[in-house]
GROMACS .gro file of C-alpha atoms in nm:
model
  352
    1ALA     CA    1   4.680  -4.514  18.289
    2PHE     CA    2   4.871  -4.722  18.035
    3ILE     CA    3   5.248  -4.752  18.078
    4SER     CA    4   5.399  -4.851  17.746
    5GLY     CA    5   5.753  -4.927  17.640
    6THR     CA    6   5.968  -5.158  17.432
    7PRO     CA    7   6.137  -5.462  17.596
    8GLY     CA    8   6.393  -5.386  17.866
    9MET     CA    9   6.251  -5.051  17.972
   10GLY     CA   10   6.190  -5.164  18.332
   11LYS     CA   11   5.811  -5.139  18.342
   12THR     CA   12   5.754  -5.469  18.523
   13TYR     CA   13   6.040  -5.404  18.764
   14ALA     CA   14   5.897  -5.064  18.854
   15ALA     CA   15   5.550  -5.211  18.915
   16LEU     CA   16   5.680  -5.494  19.133
   17ASN     CA   17   5.901  -5.254  19.326
   18TYR     CA   18   5.604  -5.024  19.386
   19CYS     CA   19   5.396  -5.316  19.513
   20ALA     CA   20   5.676  -5.426  19.744
   21GLU     CA   21   5.677  -5.080  19.901
   22ASN     CA   22   5.295  -5.042  19.903
   23LYS     CA   23   5.157  -5.364  20.049
   24ASP     CA   24   4.792  -5.296  19.963
   25SER     CA   25   4.871  -5.268  19.592
   26LEU     CA   26   4.810  -5.563  19.359
   27TYR     CA   27   5.005  -5.696  19.060
   28PHE     CA   28   4.867  -5.927  18.788
   29SER     CA   29   5.030  -6.042  18.466
   30PHE     CA   30   4.885  -6.195  18.148
   31LYS     CA   31   5.230  -6.314  18.037
   32ASN     CA   32   5.215  -6.657  17.869
   33ILE     CA   33   4.854  -6.727  17.974
   34ASP     CA   34   4.517  -6.670  17.810
   35ALA     CA   35   4.248  -6.453  17.966
   36ALA     CA   36   4.035  -6.745  18.089
   37PHE     CA   37   4.324  -6.905  18.275
   38ALA     CA   38   4.443  -6.564  18.395
   39LEU     CA   39   4.118  -6.524  18.590
   40CYS     CA   40   4.199  -6.840  18.787
   41VAL     CA   41   4.562  -6.740  18.838
   42PHE     CA   42   4.471  -6.391  18.957
   43CYS     CA   43   4.219  -6.523  19.211
   44GLU     CA   44   4.467  -6.780  19.343
   45ALA     CA   45   4.729  -6.506  19.386
   46TYR     CA   46   4.502  -6.318  19.630
   47PRO     CA   47   4.245  -6.572  19.761
   48ASP     CA   48   4.148  -6.357  20.060
   49ILE     CA   49   4.032  -6.085  19.821
   50PHE     CA   50   3.888  -6.275  19.525
   51GLY     CA   51   3.806  -6.624  19.649
   52SER     CA   52   3.719  -6.840  19.348
   53CYS     CA   53   3.559  -6.597  19.104
   54SER     CA   54   3.398  -6.762  18.802
   55SER     CA   55   3.383  -6.451  18.583
   56TRP     CA   56   3.550  -6.116  18.527
   57HIS     CA   57   3.228  -5.955  18.651
   58SER     CA   58   3.263  -6.118  18.992
   59PHE     CA   59   3.638  -6.045  18.990
   60PHE     CA   60   3.581  -5.672  18.955
   61ASP     CA   61   3.294  -5.681  19.206
   62ARG     CA   62   3.542  -5.818  19.462
   63LEU     CA   63   3.802  -5.560  19.356
   64ASP     CA   64   3.542  -5.286  19.407
   65ILE     CA   65   3.490  -5.399  19.767
   66TYR     CA   66   3.865  -5.420  19.828
   67GLY     CA   67   3.921  -5.081  19.666
   68LYS     CA   68   3.676  -4.901  19.892
   69GLU     CA   69   3.861  -5.037  20.194
   70LYS     CA   70   4.226  -5.001  20.084
   71ARG     CA   71   4.228  -4.748  19.794
   72PRO     CA   72   4.501  -4.949  19.619
   73THR     CA   73   4.694  -4.922  19.295
   74VAL     CA   74   4.635  -5.228  19.075
   75PHE     CA   75   4.869  -5.327  18.792
   76PHE     CA   76   4.771  -5.546  18.496
   77ASP     CA   77   5.091  -5.634  18.310
   78ASN     CA   78   5.145  -5.777  17.960
   79VAL     CA   79   4.795  -5.676  17.855
   80GLY     CA   80   4.878  -5.719  17.486
   81ASP     CA   81   5.006  -6.076  17.502
   82ARG     CA   82   4.689  -6.224  17.344
   83ASN     CA   83   4.388  -6.077  17.167
   84ASP     CA   84   4.135  -6.256  17.391
   85LYS     CA   85   4.041  -5.997  17.652
   86ASP     CA   86   3.700  -5.869  17.537
   87ASP     CA   87   3.527  -5.983  17.857
   88PHE     CA   88   3.811  -5.847  18.071
   89TYR     CA   89   3.796  -5.503  17.907
   90SER     CA   90   3.415  -5.495  17.912
   91GLU     CA   91   3.407  -5.546  18.287
   92LEU     CA   92   3.706  -5.316  18.342
   93ASN     CA   93   3.522  -5.037  18.160
   94LEU     CA   94   3.221  -5.080  18.386
   95PHE     CA   95   3.448  -5.086  18.689
   96LEU     CA   96   3.622  -4.762  18.585
   97GLU     CA   97   3.290  -4.586  18.528
   98ASN     CA   98   3.177  -4.645  18.887
   99ASN     CA   99   3.492  -4.686  19.095
  100PHE     CA  100   3.708  -4.389  19.197
  101ASP     CA  101   3.891  -4.551  19.487
  102THR     CA  102   4.123  -4.779  19.288
  103ALA     CA  103   4.399  -4.669  19.052
  104ILE     CA  104   4.421  -4.908  18.755
  105ILE     CA  105   4.750  -4.918  18.564
  106LEU     CA  106   4.788  -5.128  18.248
  107ILE     CA  107   5.136  -5.222  18.128
  108GLY     CA  108   5.229  -5.329  17.777
  109ARG     CA  109   5.391  -5.244  17.445
  110PRO     CA  110   5.323  -4.920  17.251
  111TRP     CA  111   5.157  -5.124  16.975
  112ASP     CA  112   4.923  -5.319  17.203
  113PRO     CA  113   4.547  -5.276  17.144
  114ILE     CA  114   4.395  -5.144  17.467
  115GLY     CA  115   4.023  -5.187  17.523
  116VAL     CA  116   3.967  -4.889  17.754
  117SER     CA  117   4.026  -4.515  17.739
  118TYR     CA  118   4.361  -4.429  17.893
  119GLN     CA  119   4.633  -4.175  17.948
  120GLU     CA  120   4.957  -4.316  17.807
  121ILE     CA  121   5.287  -4.289  17.989
  122VAL     CA  122   5.579  -4.391  17.768
  123ALA     CA  123   5.882  -4.550  17.933
  124LYS     CA  124   6.188  -4.402  17.764
  125PRO     CA  125   6.562  -4.480  17.768
  126LEU     CA  126   6.785  -4.297  18.015
  127SER     CA  127   6.985  -4.002  17.883
  128THR     CA  128   7.361  -3.968  17.919
  129GLN     CA  129   7.303  -3.718  18.201
  130LYS     CA  130   7.079  -3.963  18.390
  131ILE     CA  131   7.331  -4.242  18.337
  132SER     CA  132   7.608  -4.021  18.473
  133GLU     CA  133   7.401  -3.946  18.785
  134LEU     CA  134   7.271  -4.301  18.832
  135LEU     CA  135   7.607  -4.476  18.799
  136SER     CA  136   7.822  -4.190  18.933
  137VAL     CA  137   8.046  -4.191  18.625
  138SER     CA  138   8.202  -3.913  18.419
  139ASP     CA  139   8.017  -3.759  18.125
  140LYS     CA  140   8.260  -3.927  17.885
  141ASP     CA  141   8.200  -4.269  18.040
  142ALA     CA  142   7.826  -4.206  18.042
  143VAL     CA  143   7.837  -4.150  17.665
  144SER     CA  144   8.018  -4.481  17.611
  145ILE     CA  145   7.771  -4.665  17.835
  146PHE     CA  146   7.477  -4.500  17.659
  147CYS     CA  147   7.609  -4.597  17.316
  148LEU     CA  148   7.656  -4.955  17.434
  149THR     CA  149   7.314  -4.994  17.601
  150SER     CA  150   7.110  -4.722  17.428
  151GLY     CA  151   7.003  -4.619  17.778
  152ILE     CA  152   6.782  -4.929  17.815
  153PRO     CA  153   6.737  -4.980  18.192
  154ALA     CA  154   6.759  -5.361  18.180
  155LEU     CA  155   7.097  -5.338  18.005
  156LEU     CA  156   7.220  -5.060  18.231
  157SER     CA  157   7.151  -5.286  18.528
  158LEU     CA  158   7.422  -5.520  18.397
  159TYR     CA  159   7.691  -5.251  18.419
  160ASN     CA  160   7.932  -5.286  18.711
  161THR     CA  161   8.106  -4.958  18.789
  162GLU     CA  162   8.382  -5.143  18.977
  163LEU     CA  163   8.496  -5.291  18.643
  164THR     CA  164   8.640  -5.114  18.340
  165PHE     CA  165   8.427  -5.057  18.032
  166GLU     CA  166   8.619  -5.332  17.851
  167GLU     CA  167   8.566  -5.578  18.137
  168ASN     CA  168   8.194  -5.499  18.142
  169LEU     CA  169   8.168  -5.554  17.770
  170LYS     CA  170   8.342  -5.892  17.788
  171ALA     CA  171   8.097  -5.999  18.058
  172MET     CA  172   7.804  -5.888  17.843
  173LEU     CA  173   7.934  -6.070  17.535
  174ASN     CA  174   7.797  -6.402  17.648
  175THR     CA  175   7.490  -6.595  17.535
  176LYS     CA  176   7.380  -6.620  17.901
  177SER     CA  177   7.379  -6.241  17.940
  178LEU     CA  178   7.066  -6.032  17.891
  179PHE     CA  179   7.277  -5.814  17.661
  180TYR     CA  180   7.275  -6.104  17.416
  181ARG     CA  181   6.928  -6.242  17.493
  182LEU     CA  182   6.722  -5.922  17.485
  183VAL     CA  183   6.715  -5.894  17.106
  184ILE     CA  184   6.629  -6.262  17.066
  185GLU     CA  185   6.340  -6.233  17.315
  186TRP     CA  186   6.219  -5.909  17.153
  187MET     CA  187   6.212  -6.070  16.808
  188ARG     CA  188   6.040  -6.388  16.926
  189GLU     CA  189   5.777  -6.182  17.103
  190SER     CA  190   5.713  -5.974  16.793
  191PHE     CA  191   5.732  -6.226  16.505
  192ARG     CA  192   5.651  -6.591  16.441
  193THR     CA  193   5.952  -6.625  16.209
  194PRO     CA  194   6.220  -6.379  16.329
  195GLU     CA  195   6.478  -6.517  16.084
  196SER     CA  196   6.330  -6.329  15.786
  197TYR     CA  197   6.335  -6.001  15.976
  198ASN     CA  198   6.686  -6.069  16.109
  199THR     CA  199   6.813  -6.068  15.751
  200LEU     CA  200   6.686  -5.714  15.697
  201LEU     CA  201   6.820  -5.584  16.029
  202TYR     CA  202   7.160  -5.740  15.955
  203ALA     CA  203   7.161  -5.571  15.614
  204MET     CA  204   7.074  -5.232  15.770
  205ALA     CA  205   7.351  -5.266  16.029
  206ASN     CA  206   7.590  -5.328  15.740
  207GLY     CA  207   7.499  -5.019  15.543
  208GLN     CA  208   7.217  -5.147  15.320
  209ASN     CA  209   6.958  -4.888  15.415
  210ARG     CA  210   6.732  -4.830  15.114
  211ILE     CA  211   6.447  -5.054  14.998
  212SER     CA  212   6.629  -5.137  14.676
  213GLU     CA  213   6.947  -5.231  14.864
  214LEU     CA  214   6.757  -5.438  15.118
  215ALA     CA  215   6.566  -5.621  14.845
  216ARG     CA  216   6.890  -5.696  14.660
  217PHE     CA  217   7.066  -5.815  14.977
  218SER     CA  218   6.781  -6.033  15.105
  219GLY     CA  219   6.646  -6.157  14.775
  220TYR     CA  220   6.296  -6.052  14.883
  221PRO     CA  221   6.067  -5.865  14.640
  222LYS     CA  222   6.043  -5.493  14.716
  223ASN     CA  223   5.680  -5.520  14.826
  224LYS     CA  224   5.774  -5.794  15.075
  225CYS     CA  225   6.063  -5.581  15.205
  226ASP     CA  226   5.828  -5.287  15.246
  227LYS     CA  227   5.579  -5.502  15.440
  228TYR     CA  228   5.847  -5.643  15.670
  229ILE     CA  229   6.004  -5.304  15.731
  230LYS     CA  230   5.669  -5.151  15.827
  231ALA     CA  231   5.630  -5.428  16.085
  232LEU     CA  232   5.984  -5.369  16.217
  233CYS     CA  233   5.907  -4.997  16.252
  234GLU     CA  234   5.579  -5.076  16.431
  235TYR     CA  235   5.756  -5.296  16.686
  236GLY     CA  236   6.019  -5.034  16.763
  237LEU     CA  237   6.309  -5.215  16.596
  238VAL     CA  238   6.369  -4.989  16.294
  239LEU     CA  239   6.370  -4.615  16.232
  240LYS     CA  240   6.261  -4.453  15.909
  241VAL     CA  241   6.503  -4.172  15.820
  242PRO     CA  242   6.451  -3.923  15.533
  243GLY     CA  243   6.762  -3.937  15.314
  244LYS     CA  244   6.918  -3.722  15.043
  245ASN     CA  245   6.714  -3.656  14.727
  246GLY     CA  246   6.399  -3.785  14.893
  247HIS     CA  247   6.527  -4.142  14.926
  248THR     CA  248   6.410  -4.290  15.256
  249LYS     CA  249   6.662  -4.486  15.460
  250TYR     CA  250   6.597  -4.746  15.727
  251SER     CA  251   6.824  -4.829  16.018
  252PRO     CA  252   6.810  -5.027  16.344
  253ALA     CA  253   6.624  -4.817  16.602
  254ASN     CA  254   6.921  -4.763  16.835
  255SER     CA  255   7.293  -4.823  16.879
  256TYR     CA  256   7.241  -5.141  17.083
  257LEU     CA  257   7.045  -5.304  16.801
  258THR     CA  258   7.300  -5.185  16.546
  259LEU     CA  259   7.587  -5.337  16.743
  260TRP     CA  260   7.400  -5.662  16.798
  261TYR     CA  261   7.314  -5.714  16.434
  262LYS     CA  262   7.649  -5.595  16.305
  263VAL     CA  263   7.855  -5.829  16.524
  264LEU     CA  264   7.656  -6.078  16.731
  265LEU     CA  265   7.392  -6.216  16.493
  266THR     CA  266   7.646  -6.419  16.296
  267ALA     CA  267   7.910  -6.463  16.569
  268VAL     CA  268   7.966  -6.821  16.686
  269PRO     CA  269   7.998  -6.849  17.068
  270ASN     CA  270   8.234  -7.074  17.258
  271SER     CA  271   8.098  -7.379  17.440
  272ASP     CA  272   8.065  -7.178  17.763
  273GLY     CA  273   7.861  -6.902  17.595
  274SER     CA  274   8.147  -6.650  17.572
  275PHE     CA  275   8.282  -6.511  17.246
  276SER     CA  276   8.633  -6.516  17.103
  277GLU     CA  277   8.884  -6.233  17.123
  278GLU     CA  278   8.829  -6.182  16.752
  279VAL     CA  279   8.459  -6.109  16.809
  280TYR     CA  280   8.542  -5.873  17.096
  281THR     CA  281   8.796  -5.687  16.879
  282LYS     CA  282   8.547  -5.656  16.593
  283PHE     CA  283   8.281  -5.531  16.835
  284MET     CA  284   8.511  -5.267  16.988
  285GLN     CA  285   8.636  -5.148  16.650
  286PHE     CA  286   8.283  -5.097  16.518
  287PHE     CA  287   8.179  -4.941  16.849
  288ASN     CA  288   8.462  -4.685  16.842
  289ASP     CA  289   8.481  -4.617  16.469
  290VAL     CA  290   8.109  -4.597  16.397
  291ILE     CA  291   7.880  -4.589  16.703
  292LEU     CA  292   8.077  -4.346  16.921
  293SER     CA  293   8.188  -4.144  16.621
  294ASP     CA  294   7.831  -4.099  16.501
  295PHE     CA  295   7.715  -4.000  16.849
  296TYR     CA  296   7.969  -3.718  16.872
  297LYS     CA  297   7.896  -3.610  16.516
  298ASP     CA  298   7.528  -3.587  16.605
  299MET     CA  299   7.622  -3.374  16.907
  300CYS     CA  300   7.810  -3.139  16.676
  301TYR     CA  301   7.518  -3.123  16.434
  302TYR     CA  302   7.288  -3.048  16.726
  303TRP     CA  303   7.516  -2.760  16.830
  304LEU     CA  304   7.519  -2.628  16.474
  305LYS     CA  305   7.141  -2.648  16.456
  306LYS     CA  306   7.106  -2.444  16.776
  307ASN     CA  307   7.381  -2.191  16.708
  308ILE     CA  308   7.489  -2.156  16.347
  309ASN     CA  309   7.210  -1.921  16.242
  310ASP     CA  310   7.311  -1.683  16.520
  311ILE     CA  311   7.644  -1.626  16.347
  312THR     CA  312   7.544  -1.633  15.977
  313VAL     CA  313   7.373  -1.377  15.761
  314GLU     CA  314   7.176  -1.623  15.549
  315TYR     CA  315   6.955  -1.895  15.699
  316ILE     CA  316   7.116  -2.240  15.698
  317ASN     CA  317   6.895  -2.549  15.708
  318THR     CA  318   7.106  -2.778  15.924
  319GLU     CA  319   6.865  -3.070  15.863
  320ASP     CA  320   6.949  -3.068  15.490
  321GLU     CA  321   7.191  -3.358  15.440
  322ALA     CA  322   7.336  -3.179  15.136
  323HIS     CA  323   7.536  -2.976  15.391
  324ARG     CA  324   7.679  -3.289  15.554
  325ALA     CA  325   7.977  -3.507  15.460
  326VAL     CA  326   8.081  -3.274  15.177
  327ARG     CA  327   8.387  -3.394  14.988
  328LEU     CA  328   8.639  -3.140  14.855
  329GLY     CA  329   8.937  -3.302  14.686
  330ASP     CA  330   9.067  -3.570  14.919
  331ILE     CA  331   8.906  -3.419  15.231
  332THR     CA  332   8.553  -3.484  15.356
  333PHE     CA  333   8.412  -3.203  15.569
  334GLY     CA  334   8.146  -3.277  15.827
  335PHE     CA  335   7.945  -2.965  15.740
  336ALA     CA  336   7.965  -2.709  15.460
  337PHE     CA  337   7.767  -2.408  15.342
  338GLU     CA  338   7.810  -2.080  15.153
  339GLU     CA  339   7.812  -1.738  15.314
  340LYS     CA  340   7.779  -1.462  15.051
  341GLY     CA  341   7.924  -1.692  14.790
  342ILE     CA  342   8.219  -1.795  15.007
  343PRO     CA  343   8.241  -2.169  15.097
  344MET     CA  344   8.241  -2.228  15.474
  345LEU     CA  345   8.382  -2.569  15.563
  346ILE     CA  346   8.360  -2.730  15.906
  347SER     CA  347   8.562  -3.037  15.996
  348ILE     CA  348   8.393  -3.273  16.242
  349ARG     CA  349   8.629  -3.537  16.373
  350TYR     CA  350   8.624  -3.791  16.652
  351SER     CA  351   8.897  -4.022  16.770
  352VAL     CA  352   8.935  -4.256  17.066
   0.00000   0.00000   0.00000
């Protein structure tokens, strides 16, 4: 099996926790090391099993012997860190063809090239319902926590239910906090020069969502923007969203990324890593006025999609953005359509 997921999804934590509870299981990681050195590191981690193997062939021979005795689960983490694993995958394929006693689980990113046939298990963010159950908080609080963390397990682990939402946020707004560091680590892992990509993500978080707008904001040629955006989409950082009149829009992949690039990318921290009250106020205002508001609007649109055609005569395509944010005079209605020639206007509002 191949467990894939973007940074912060808790894949490594789950594997280590499983191994702690199942003592015969084995955990190996390719993080920050090449395949040749990994062989030495892996053997040294379990010398009683592997001794001093000189090749991946002998490594898997030893694992075959161990597997017949213990029937373990074996994890290989960070398998996509370097493209130097031909020998590893060649021997792993031979091992999998002949060994049915050992469960092999590879862990990596969705975009990693995997050199064996596999069944993919995608690690996904937690829903508001799961957050409510996990943290024992109200549905309303679960929505706020979800919008802040995007349901990313590593960020959820920072949340202290004994503190208020505001107190939690102030603790997270610190350069020492994973809430701040996760984006930086994600970008460094994905790109050699994150700064160029940061410019585009900052522009998207500030409402520049079309190629033409992004090119104008960044000063990059359109073909360069297109190339960079494709890479951002591949690495799970940007979503491609069909817009009105066939114009594609691009936005940060989740609310956490949007908040980070809107407020934190350009914010200057204090000497102790914290941020000023002004940064906190800006963060909260954007969080309430845009992030939470959009979440509840999307909930309303979801309800309309599921229910509106049960109460109308003519079919209404709720995915058509022409029905959304319709302005009539000085009032903007969240959703509008015609029923037998009569305008039907729906106001969608959210306030803290």
